[in-house]
Amino acid sequence: SNPSTTKREPTLPPGFSREAFDRAIDDLRGAIGGEFVEINDVPLNAGNYYHPSLSHDSYAVLEEDYFVPSAVAWPGSTAEVQAIVKWANRWKIPLWPISIGRNLGYGGSAPRVPGSLLIDLGRRMNKVLNIDEKAATCLLQPGVTYIELYEELKRRGLGEKLWIDVPDLGGGSVVGNALDRGVGYTPYGDHWAQHCGMEVVLANGEVVRLGMDSMPGSKTGQCFPYGYGPFLDGIFTQSNFGIVTRMGMFLMPNPGGILPFMISFMHKEDLQPAVDILQELMVSRLLGNVPSLRLGLWDAAVYGSKDQYWPENAGRPVTDEIEAEILKKADLGAWVFYGAFYGPDELTSAQWKVVQSKFAGIRDVRFQLREDVPENSYLHDRAAVFAGVPTFRELAWHQWIPNAGELFFAPISGVNGRDAVAQVDMCKKICTKHGFDYLGTFYVAQREMHHIVTILWDRSKPEQRQAADRCIRELIRTHAELGYGEYRSHIATADDIMATYNWNDGAFRKLCEQLKDSLDPNGILQPGRSGIWPKDYRGKGWEI
Ligand code: ADP
């Protein structure tokens, strides 16, 4: 379809008439160039991972036309970002910066407040500013994706020497992902922990450099993150206090070898003992990367659709008996653990022996290396990710149901069987109650696991979308009652999640609001992000 043939009335910023909005847009065009501003009046076409939509959240869990920007701007420099921010302060128009906009399952490119101006930093601010080969660091603009950084290293002949850490999919922004505190799977998997130095445009239009780069002519900006004085970098993650226009990141030197492996735990009940054993391996750093422990059924979705496994399913969640049949058909364990050792073969083969001995007491446990599995095994793709090679096979599980929309629920668990089992049981019960399959995976760090649950619904069925919304809100509430909170949220659930972090009468939220009011008195930057609302929005019914 040709989007230029049909136009949609744009969603205007709060309180704006069309005429005032057009004047504001003309003013913005004057500031950064007419061709770099577009009113969002295209039809809300779905978009997909390869062509992420800038018009709305492709996986909208509320009405599709709610989280919709009024217009998009493509700044080409930090100075132009400052110009946009000053413009927004003049017109009191909310801004929503994105680096790439592939944050699918968490809101994609969409703004929290309808009618915000989207700032797409990705299109023009996408340069690799520096790579320091010996120190293994880089300095990036927000538009650099994992795949682009990977390609750039190869182009400079450094692909063998320096590795990157990719998340499940390689199309997102390295800076954007770190700012949302996303994870990958190498020893550098905690992306935020690898950042070093950043440049931020504040909500008043001023620009600041943090860490060592706050000194003019600094020679150590990507060597030491803390600089001098208070360490403020963290307040610019998952927040609405600034727009990050460049960031330094550590790269991983090629460790001289890698041994990816897969351990299948054949029975559901193995979860508890497996995770208890895992705790010892993670805390002691015998396992030094971010391995994942994935529900076998989710792996099954990588290999085929629910219909293929279960033709008579009629849209119901799989029962325990059907799950067992599917796992058998796909030759999968109830839980599948993917990990890797890094270093020369002598070292990694010895580590592999130790790990096998630790899990050997679990009934029917299966240990496999790449040479033990068929060519289409997902282990090969996980092995690539463990070596910092961007892959896209993770998209395959979207085929589980037709027209899948996805929504992530992401609570933090301890690395212990008790927490894991409590969360899995709760998630399974609640997902099933709302008509969804429980599909979960644990990304295992040294002392915690990100438990990632995807709720998949059929986008052609509004009642399923609404059920997904009810389901996630119940998951948030019930987990908080057990003392478990989320590490990241979809824009639609930010208020619910912030409301669970309410120790001492919401002291944390109040501190965030105090910062917000001081840094952004006009409330123009990402109102409502992470449940932090500027004073003019608070108590006026914006919370969802
Ligand atoms: P992805 O890299 O997955 O495409 P996005 O670019 O969509 O991620 O970013 C995810 C979220 O992180 C955005 O919605 C925004 O709130 C925040 N964000 C991303 N980039 C920046 C940035 N440069 N400055 C401030 N916030 C950002």
Short mmCIF file of C-alpha atoms and ligand atoms in Angstrom, two decimals, residues 49 52 96-104 106-110 121 142 144 146 171-180 200 236 238-239 242-246 488 491 525-526 529, ligand 1:
data_model
loop_
_atom_site.label_atom_id
_atom_site.label_comp_id
_atom_site.label_asym_id
_atom_site.label_seq_id
_atom_site.Cartn_x
_atom_site.Cartn_y
_atom_site.Cartn_z
CA TYR A 49 11.34 -5.72 13.36
CA PRO A 52 10.09 -0.57 12.85
CA TRP A 96 10.22 11.50 23.20
CA PRO A 97 13.78 10.66 22.11
CA ILE A 98 14.59 7.27 20.63
CA SER A 99 17.86 5.92 19.34
CA ILE A 100 16.45 3.37 16.91
CA GLY A 101 12.93 2.59 18.09
CA ARG A 102 13.19 -1.20 18.09
CA ASN A 103 12.28 -1.44 21.75
CA LEU A 104 9.50 -3.87 20.81
CA TYR A 106 8.37 -2.34 25.74
CA GLY A 107 6.61 0.22 23.55
CA GLY A 108 8.74 0.28 20.40
CA SER A 109 9.29 3.85 19.25
CA ALA A 110 6.09 5.15 20.78
CA LEU A 121 18.41 10.18 16.83
CA PRO A 142 23.01 6.88 19.63
CA VAL A 144 24.82 3.03 15.96
CA TYR A 146 24.91 -3.61 17.18
CA GLY A 171 19.11 -4.27 15.20
CA GLY A 172 18.83 -2.10 18.31
CA SER A 173 20.99 0.82 19.37
CA VAL A 174 24.04 0.11 21.51
CA VAL A 175 23.48 3.37 23.40
CA GLY A 176 19.68 3.01 23.59
CA ASN A 177 19.90 -0.52 24.94
CA ALA A 178 22.41 0.47 27.62
CA LEU A 179 20.14 3.38 28.60
CA ASP A 180 17.21 1.02 29.03
CA VAL A 200 23.70 14.53 27.64
CA PHE A 236 19.96 9.27 32.78
CA GLN A 238 15.29 4.57 32.38
CA SER A 239 14.50 8.17 33.20
CA GLY A 242 18.15 14.08 29.54
CA ILE A 243 18.84 13.04 25.95
CA VAL A 244 22.06 11.12 25.51
CA THR A 245 23.93 12.21 22.38
CA ARG A 246 27.06 10.09 22.73
CA ARG A 488 12.18 -2.66 32.87
CA ILE A 491 5.35 2.37 28.50
CA LEU A 525 11.02 15.59 28.39
CA GLN A 526 9.34 12.18 28.24
CA ARG A 529 8.65 7.64 31.43
P1 ADP B 1 16.34 0.20 20.62
O1 ADP B 1 17.80 0.38 20.72
O2 ADP B 1 15.90 -1.13 21.18
O3 ADP B 1 15.79 0.48 19.27
P2 ADP B 1 15.10 2.64 21.50
O4 ADP B 1 15.89 3.52 20.64
O5 ADP B 1 13.67 2.42 21.15
O6 ADP B 1 15.77 1.23 21.68
O7 ADP B 1 15.22 3.17 23.00
C1 ADP B 1 14.51 2.62 24.05
C2 ADP B 1 14.07 3.70 25.02
O8 ADP B 1 15.23 4.24 25.66
C3 ADP B 1 13.42 4.89 24.35
O9 ADP B 1 12.02 4.77 24.32
C4 ADP B 1 13.82 6.06 25.23
O10 ADP B 1 12.93 6.18 26.32
C5 ADP B 1 15.17 5.65 25.75
N1 ADP B 1 16.26 6.21 24.93
C6 ADP B 1 16.82 5.65 23.84
N2 ADP B 1 17.80 6.39 23.36
C7 ADP B 1 17.89 7.47 24.15
C8 ADP B 1 18.75 8.59 24.18
N3 ADP B 1 19.73 8.72 23.29
N4 ADP B 1 18.58 9.51 25.16
C9 ADP B 1 17.61 9.34 26.08
N5 ADP B 1 16.78 8.30 26.12
C10 ADP B 1 16.90 7.36 25.17
#
